[in-house]
Amino acid sequence: MTFDNARGRSTPGRPPRTHPNVSGTPSVVQSLRAHSGAAVPFSVEFNPPRDAAAEARLWRAVRQFERMHPAFVSMTYGAGGSTRDRTVRVTGELAQETTLLPVAHLTAVEHSLGELRSLVGSYADSGIRNILVLRGDPPGDPLGEWQQHPEGVAYAEELVRIVRDLGDFHVGVASFPQGHHRSPDLDSDTAFLAAKLRAGAEYSITQMFFDVEHYLRLRDRIAKFDPIEGAKPIIPELMPITSLRTVARAEELCGRALPAAVLDRLNKAAGDAPDDNQAAVREVGIEIATEMAQRLIDEGAPCLHFITLNFAKATTEVLTNLGYGVTAAPISA
C-alpha cells in the first residue's frame, strides 16, 4: 500500500507518482510507427476497477505490461458512467505515473453534450490526448435497444467531431469485422466506418473476433469503399480464451457466436467434465489466440490489441509463443 499525496489517502497496490505530465504526447499512429521493427507492435486493453482490490490487481498487470513496452494501452468506460470517476482517475494515473501511452474510451451512452465535454476536459487535465470514441452499448444489456440522451449525440461520427473540435486530440473509433449488430448490412456498416474516419478518426480498433477471415474482409471492404480512409490502421482485437466462462463473455461482448471450429476445439478440451479440465481448455484457448495472432502478423496487421481483463499472464503467453522478447514474469492468471 502506498500513500497518495495528491489525495491525502492510501491507494492499495499503486506505486507513487514517478512521471509528471508532459507536452507533445504522441498519437497512437505515431506510437505504432515508433514501435514497428522486428516485431509487429502490440497493445492491451484494461477495464476500470470496481473496488480497491480490483484496482490493486489492475496495477500489478499495468507494471507487468509496462516492462514489455506496448505501443499503447486503453481503458474501457463503464456503460452509462457506472465507473466514471474511478475510470477517469485511473486513466489519468496511467498517463502521469507510468511510461505507457494511455488511450481513454469515451461513449455517448446516457451522457449529455455538457457531460461529454467535461469528461474530455478531465482527460486533458491529466495529460491524455488519445481518445477512442464509441457510441457505446446500453447498460445492462449490450444487445438491447439503444436510446439517445435527450441532450446527447446519436452517432459516434458526431462524437468524433466534438472531440476534435475541443482541442489537440487524437481520435480512434471502433470497427466491426462481422458488421455491427445494429447495422442493416455490411455495406451500410462499411459506410458508417468511413464516415467516422472522415470525421477525423485516425485509426480503428476492431471488435473482438475469432475468424481472421472476417478481419481481412473488413480491411478489403473499407479499402474498396474509400481508398484514402481505408489506408488508416485497422487494429485487430484479440481475447485469449482461458475458460468456457470466457467463451460466454466473449459472445456477450461481441454479439456473435464463436465459430463452430473454435467451439469444437474448446469443447473437446473440456470433455465431459469441464470443471476438471480447465487447464486443457486454457491451453487450447492460448493456442487459438496464438494461431490467430500469427496469421494477422503474416497478413500485415499494424498491431495486435489484446483484451486482458486486467490480467497479464494469458497475453504474455501468446506473445511468448510468437517470439516476442517478454521480460515480465507475470504472477497472475
Coordinates of C-alpha atoms in Angstrom, one line a residue:
M1 CA 0.0 0.0 0.0
T2 CA 1.3 3.4 -0.9
F3 CA 0.3 6.9 0.1
D4 CA -1.2 9.2 -2.4
N5 CA 0.0 12.7 -1.5
A6 CA -2.3 14.4 -4.0
R7 CA -5.4 13.0 -2.4
G8 CA -4.3 12.5 1.2
R9 CA -5.2 8.8 1.3
S10 CA -3.7 5.4 0.7
T11 CA -4.2 3.5 -2.5
P12 CA -3.8 -0.3 -2.4
G13 CA -1.2 -1.7 -4.8
R14 CA -0.4 1.5 -6.7
P15 CA 3.2 2.9 -6.7
P16 CA 3.8 6.6 -6.0
R17 CA 3.9 9.1 -8.9
T18 CA 7.1 8.8 -11.0
H19 CA 6.3 10.7 -14.1
P20 CA 4.7 14.2 -14.4
N21 CA 2.5 15.3 -17.2
V22 CA 4.4 16.1 -20.4
S23 CA 3.5 18.0 -23.5
G24 CA 3.8 16.6 -27.0
T25 CA 2.1 13.3 -26.3
P26 CA 2.4 11.1 -29.3
S27 CA -0.6 9.8 -31.1
V28 CA -1.4 6.1 -31.4
V29 CA -0.4 6.1 -35.1
Q30 CA 2.9 7.8 -34.2
S31 CA 3.5 5.2 -31.5
L32 CA 2.7 2.3 -33.9
R33 CA 5.4 3.7 -36.2
A34 CA 7.9 4.1 -33.4
H35 CA 7.3 0.6 -32.2
S36 CA 7.4 -1.0 -35.6
G37 CA 10.6 -3.0 -36.1
A38 CA 11.5 -6.7 -35.8
A39 CA 8.0 -7.5 -34.4
V40 CA 4.6 -6.1 -35.0
P41 CA 3.6 -3.7 -32.2
F42 CA 1.1 -4.9 -29.6
S43 CA -1.2 -3.1 -27.2
V44 CA -3.5 -4.1 -24.4
E45 CA -6.9 -3.1 -23.0
F46 CA -7.8 -2.7 -19.4
N47 CA -11.1 -2.4 -17.6
P48 CA -11.9 0.2 -14.9
P49 CA -11.6 -1.5 -11.4
R50 CA -14.7 -1.5 -9.3
D51 CA -13.1 -1.6 -5.9
A52 CA -9.7 -1.2 -4.2
A53 CA -8.8 -4.9 -4.5
A54 CA -9.5 -4.9 -8.3
E55 CA -7.5 -1.7 -8.6
A56 CA -4.5 -3.3 -6.9
R57 CA -4.8 -6.2 -9.3
L58 CA -5.0 -3.8 -12.3
W59 CA -1.8 -2.1 -11.2
R60 CA 0.0 -5.4 -10.9
A61 CA -0.9 -6.1 -14.6
V62 CA 0.0 -2.5 -15.6
R63 CA 3.5 -2.8 -14.2
Q64 CA 4.0 -6.2 -15.8
F65 CA 3.0 -4.9 -19.2
E66 CA 5.0 -1.7 -18.7
R67 CA 8.2 -3.7 -18.8
M68 CA 7.0 -5.2 -22.2
H69 CA 6.7 -1.8 -23.9
P70 CA 3.3 -2.0 -25.6
A71 CA 2.6 0.7 -28.3
F72 CA -0.4 1.9 -26.2
V73 CA -2.8 0.8 -23.5
S74 CA -6.6 1.5 -23.5
M75 CA -9.0 1.8 -20.6
T76 CA -12.6 1.0 -21.3
Y77 CA -15.5 3.0 -20.0
G78 CA -18.4 1.7 -17.9
A79 CA -21.8 1.9 -19.6
G80 CA -23.7 5.0 -18.5
G81 CA -20.7 6.2 -16.5
S82 CA -21.1 3.3 -13.9
T83 CA -17.4 3.6 -13.1
R84 CA -16.9 7.1 -14.4
D85 CA -15.0 8.7 -11.5
R86 CA -12.7 5.8 -11.0
T87 CA -12.2 5.4 -14.8
V88 CA -11.1 9.0 -15.3
R89 CA -8.8 8.9 -12.3
V90 CA -7.1 5.7 -13.1
T91 CA -6.7 6.5 -16.7
G92 CA -5.1 9.8 -15.7
E93 CA -2.8 8.0 -13.4
L94 CA -1.6 5.8 -16.3
A95 CA -0.6 8.9 -18.1
Q96 CA 1.1 10.6 -15.1
E97 CA 2.6 7.7 -13.2
T98 CA 3.8 5.2 -15.9
T99 CA 5.8 5.2 -19.2
L100 CA 2.7 3.9 -21.0
L101 CA 0.7 5.7 -23.6
P102 CA -3.0 5.6 -22.5
V103 CA -6.0 5.8 -24.7
A104 CA -9.2 6.8 -22.9
H105 CA -12.5 5.3 -24.1
L106 CA -15.4 7.7 -24.4
T107 CA -19.0 6.7 -25.0
A108 CA -22.2 8.6 -25.7
V109 CA -24.4 6.4 -23.5
E110 CA -26.5 8.3 -21.0
H111 CA -24.4 11.5 -21.3
S112 CA -25.3 15.0 -22.4
L113 CA -23.1 17.1 -24.5
G114 CA -22.0 19.1 -21.5
E115 CA -21.0 15.9 -19.6
L116 CA -19.1 14.6 -22.6
R117 CA -17.2 17.9 -22.9
S118 CA -16.5 17.8 -19.2
L119 CA -15.1 14.2 -19.5
V120 CA -12.8 15.2 -22.3
G121 CA -11.6 18.2 -20.3
S122 CA -10.9 15.9 -17.3
Y123 CA -8.8 13.6 -19.6
A124 CA -7.0 16.6 -21.0
D125 CA -6.2 17.9 -17.5
S126 CA -4.5 14.5 -16.9
G127 CA -2.3 14.9 -20.0
I128 CA -4.3 12.5 -22.1
R129 CA -4.5 13.3 -25.8
N130 CA -5.6 9.9 -27.2
I131 CA -9.3 9.1 -27.1
L132 CA -11.2 6.1 -28.5
V133 CA -14.7 7.2 -29.4
L134 CA -17.6 4.8 -29.3
R135 CA -21.3 5.3 -29.3
G136 CA -21.5 2.6 -26.6
D137 CA -23.9 -0.2 -25.6
P138 CA -27.0 0.2 -23.4
P139 CA -26.1 -0.5 -19.7
G140 CA -27.1 -4.0 -18.5
D141 CA -27.8 -5.4 -22.0
P142 CA -25.2 -4.8 -24.7
L143 CA -27.7 -6.1 -27.3
G144 CA -30.6 -4.0 -26.0
E145 CA -32.3 -1.0 -27.6
W146 CA -30.0 2.0 -27.8
Q147 CA -31.5 5.3 -26.6
Q148 CA -30.0 8.7 -27.2
H149 CA -29.7 11.0 -24.3
P150 CA -32.1 14.0 -24.9
E151 CA -29.1 16.4 -24.8
G152 CA -26.6 14.0 -26.2
V153 CA -25.5 12.6 -29.6
A154 CA -26.8 9.7 -31.6
Y155 CA -23.8 8.6 -33.5
A156 CA -20.1 8.0 -33.0
E157 CA -19.3 10.2 -36.0
E158 CA -20.8 13.2 -34.1
L159 CA -18.7 12.4 -31.1
V160 CA -15.5 12.3 -33.2
R161 CA -16.2 15.8 -34.4
I162 CA -16.9 17.1 -30.9
V163 CA -13.7 15.7 -29.5
R164 CA -11.6 17.0 -32.4
D165 CA -13.2 20.5 -32.0
L166 CA -12.3 20.6 -28.3
G167 CA -8.6 20.6 -28.8
D168 CA -5.5 18.8 -29.9
F169 CA -6.8 15.3 -29.5
H170 CA -6.0 12.1 -31.5
V171 CA -9.1 10.1 -32.0
G172 CA -9.8 6.4 -32.8
V173 CA -13.0 4.6 -33.4
A174 CA -14.4 1.1 -33.4
S175 CA -14.8 -1.2 -36.4
F176 CA -16.7 -4.4 -36.8
P177 CA -15.3 -7.4 -38.8
Q178 CA -18.7 -9.0 -39.0
G179 CA -20.6 -5.7 -39.1
H180 CA -22.2 -4.1 -36.0
H181 CA -25.3 -6.0 -34.9
R182 CA -27.4 -2.8 -35.4
S183 CA -26.2 -2.2 -39.0
P184 CA -28.7 -3.4 -41.6
D185 CA -25.9 -4.9 -43.8
L186 CA -22.2 -5.0 -44.3
D187 CA -22.3 -2.2 -47.0
S188 CA -24.0 0.1 -44.5
D189 CA -21.6 -0.8 -41.8
T190 CA -18.6 0.0 -44.1
A191 CA -20.2 3.4 -44.9
F192 CA -20.6 4.1 -41.2
L193 CA -16.9 3.3 -40.6
A194 CA -15.8 5.5 -43.5
A195 CA -17.9 8.4 -42.1
K196 CA -16.2 8.1 -38.7
L197 CA -12.8 8.1 -40.3
R198 CA -13.7 11.1 -42.5
A199 CA -14.9 13.0 -39.4
G200 CA -11.3 12.9 -38.1
A201 CA -10.6 9.5 -36.7
E202 CA -7.0 8.4 -37.3
Y203 CA -7.4 4.6 -36.9
S204 CA -9.9 2.0 -35.7
I205 CA -9.8 -0.9 -33.3
T206 CA -12.0 -3.8 -34.2
Q207 CA -14.5 -5.6 -32.1
M208 CA -13.0 -8.9 -31.0
F209 CA -13.4 -11.8 -33.5
F210 CA -12.3 -15.4 -33.7
D211 CA -12.0 -15.9 -37.5
V212 CA -9.2 -13.9 -39.2
E213 CA -11.1 -14.0 -42.5
H214 CA -13.6 -11.6 -41.1
Y215 CA -10.8 -9.1 -40.3
L216 CA -9.3 -9.5 -43.8
R217 CA -12.7 -8.9 -45.4
L218 CA -13.3 -5.8 -43.3
R219 CA -10.0 -4.4 -44.4
D220 CA -10.8 -5.2 -48.1
R221 CA -14.3 -3.6 -47.8
I222 CA -13.1 -0.3 -46.4
A223 CA -10.2 0.0 -48.8
K224 CA -12.5 -0.6 -51.7
F225 CA -15.2 1.8 -50.4
D226 CA -12.8 4.6 -49.6
P227 CA -9.1 4.0 -50.5
I228 CA -7.9 7.1 -48.6
E229 CA -9.7 6.3 -45.3
G230 CA -9.2 2.6 -45.9
A231 CA -5.4 3.2 -45.6
K232 CA -5.7 4.2 -42.0
P233 CA -4.7 1.5 -39.5
I234 CA -7.3 -1.1 -38.6
I235 CA -6.1 -2.7 -35.4
P236 CA -7.4 -6.2 -34.7
E237 CA -8.6 -7.0 -31.2
L238 CA -8.0 -10.4 -29.7
M239 CA -9.0 -12.1 -26.4
P240 CA -7.3 -15.3 -25.3
I241 CA -9.9 -17.7 -24.1
T242 CA -8.9 -19.2 -20.7
S243 CA -12.2 -20.9 -19.7
L244 CA -15.6 -21.8 -21.0
R245 CA -16.9 -19.0 -19.0
T246 CA -14.7 -16.7 -21.0
V247 CA -16.5 -18.0 -24.1
A248 CA -19.8 -16.9 -22.8
R249 CA -18.4 -13.5 -22.0
A250 CA -16.8 -13.2 -25.5
E251 CA -20.1 -13.9 -27.2
E252 CA -21.9 -11.4 -24.9
L253 CA -19.4 -8.7 -25.7
C254 CA -19.3 -9.1 -29.5
G255 CA -22.9 -10.2 -30.0
R256 CA -21.8 -13.1 -32.2
A257 CA -21.4 -16.8 -31.6
L258 CA -17.9 -18.1 -31.8
P259 CA -17.1 -20.1 -35.0
A260 CA -18.0 -23.8 -34.8
A261 CA -14.4 -24.8 -35.3
V262 CA -13.3 -22.8 -32.3
L263 CA -16.1 -24.1 -30.1
D264 CA -15.4 -27.7 -31.2
R265 CA -11.7 -27.4 -30.1
L266 CA -12.6 -25.9 -26.7
N267 CA -15.4 -28.4 -26.0
K268 CA -13.1 -31.3 -27.0
A269 CA -10.6 -30.0 -24.5
A270 CA -13.3 -29.7 -21.8
G271 CA -14.5 -33.2 -22.4
D272 CA -17.3 -34.5 -20.2
A273 CA -16.1 -32.7 -17.1
P274 CA -15.3 -29.1 -18.0
D275 CA -14.7 -28.1 -14.4
D276 CA -12.0 -30.7 -14.1
N277 CA -10.4 -29.7 -17.5
Q278 CA -9.9 -26.0 -17.1
A279 CA -6.2 -26.3 -17.8
A280 CA -6.8 -28.1 -21.0
V281 CA -9.4 -25.5 -22.1
R282 CA -7.0 -22.7 -21.3
E283 CA -4.2 -24.4 -23.2
V284 CA -6.3 -24.7 -26.3
G285 CA -7.5 -21.1 -25.9
I286 CA -3.9 -19.8 -25.8
E287 CA -3.2 -21.9 -28.9
I288 CA -6.1 -20.4 -30.8
A289 CA -5.1 -16.9 -29.9
T290 CA -1.5 -17.6 -30.9
E291 CA -2.6 -19.0 -34.3
M292 CA -4.8 -16.0 -35.0
A293 CA -2.1 -13.6 -34.0
Q294 CA 0.4 -15.2 -36.2
R295 CA -2.0 -15.2 -39.2
L296 CA -2.7 -11.5 -38.6
I297 CA 1.1 -10.8 -38.5
D298 CA 1.5 -12.7 -41.7
E299 CA -1.3 -10.7 -43.3
G300 CA 0.2 -7.3 -42.3
A301 CA -1.9 -6.2 -39.4
P302 CA -0.5 -2.9 -38.0
C303 CA -0.8 -4.0 -34.3
L304 CA -2.2 -6.8 -32.1
H305 CA -4.6 -5.4 -29.5
F306 CA -5.3 -7.8 -26.6
I307 CA -8.3 -7.7 -24.2
T308 CA -6.6 -8.6 -20.8
L309 CA -9.5 -8.4 -18.3
N310 CA -6.7 -6.9 -16.1
F311 CA -4.5 -10.0 -16.1
A312 CA -1.2 -10.2 -17.8
K313 CA -0.4 -14.0 -17.9
A314 CA -2.5 -15.1 -20.9
T315 CA -1.5 -12.3 -23.2
T316 CA 2.1 -12.8 -22.2
E317 CA 1.9 -16.5 -23.0
V318 CA 0.6 -15.6 -26.5
L319 CA 3.4 -13.1 -27.1
T320 CA 6.0 -15.5 -25.9
N321 CA 4.6 -18.2 -28.3
L322 CA 5.0 -15.6 -31.1
G323 CA 8.7 -15.0 -30.2
Y324 CA 8.3 -11.6 -28.6
G325 CA 11.0 -10.7 -26.1
V326 CA 8.9 -10.8 -23.0
T327 CA 10.9 -9.7 -19.9
A328 CA 8.0 -9.5 -17.5
A329 CA 7.3 -12.5 -15.2
P330 CA 3.5 -12.4 -14.7
I331 CA 2.3 -13.6 -11.3
S332 CA -1.4 -13.5 -12.1
A333 CA -3.6 -15.6 -14.4

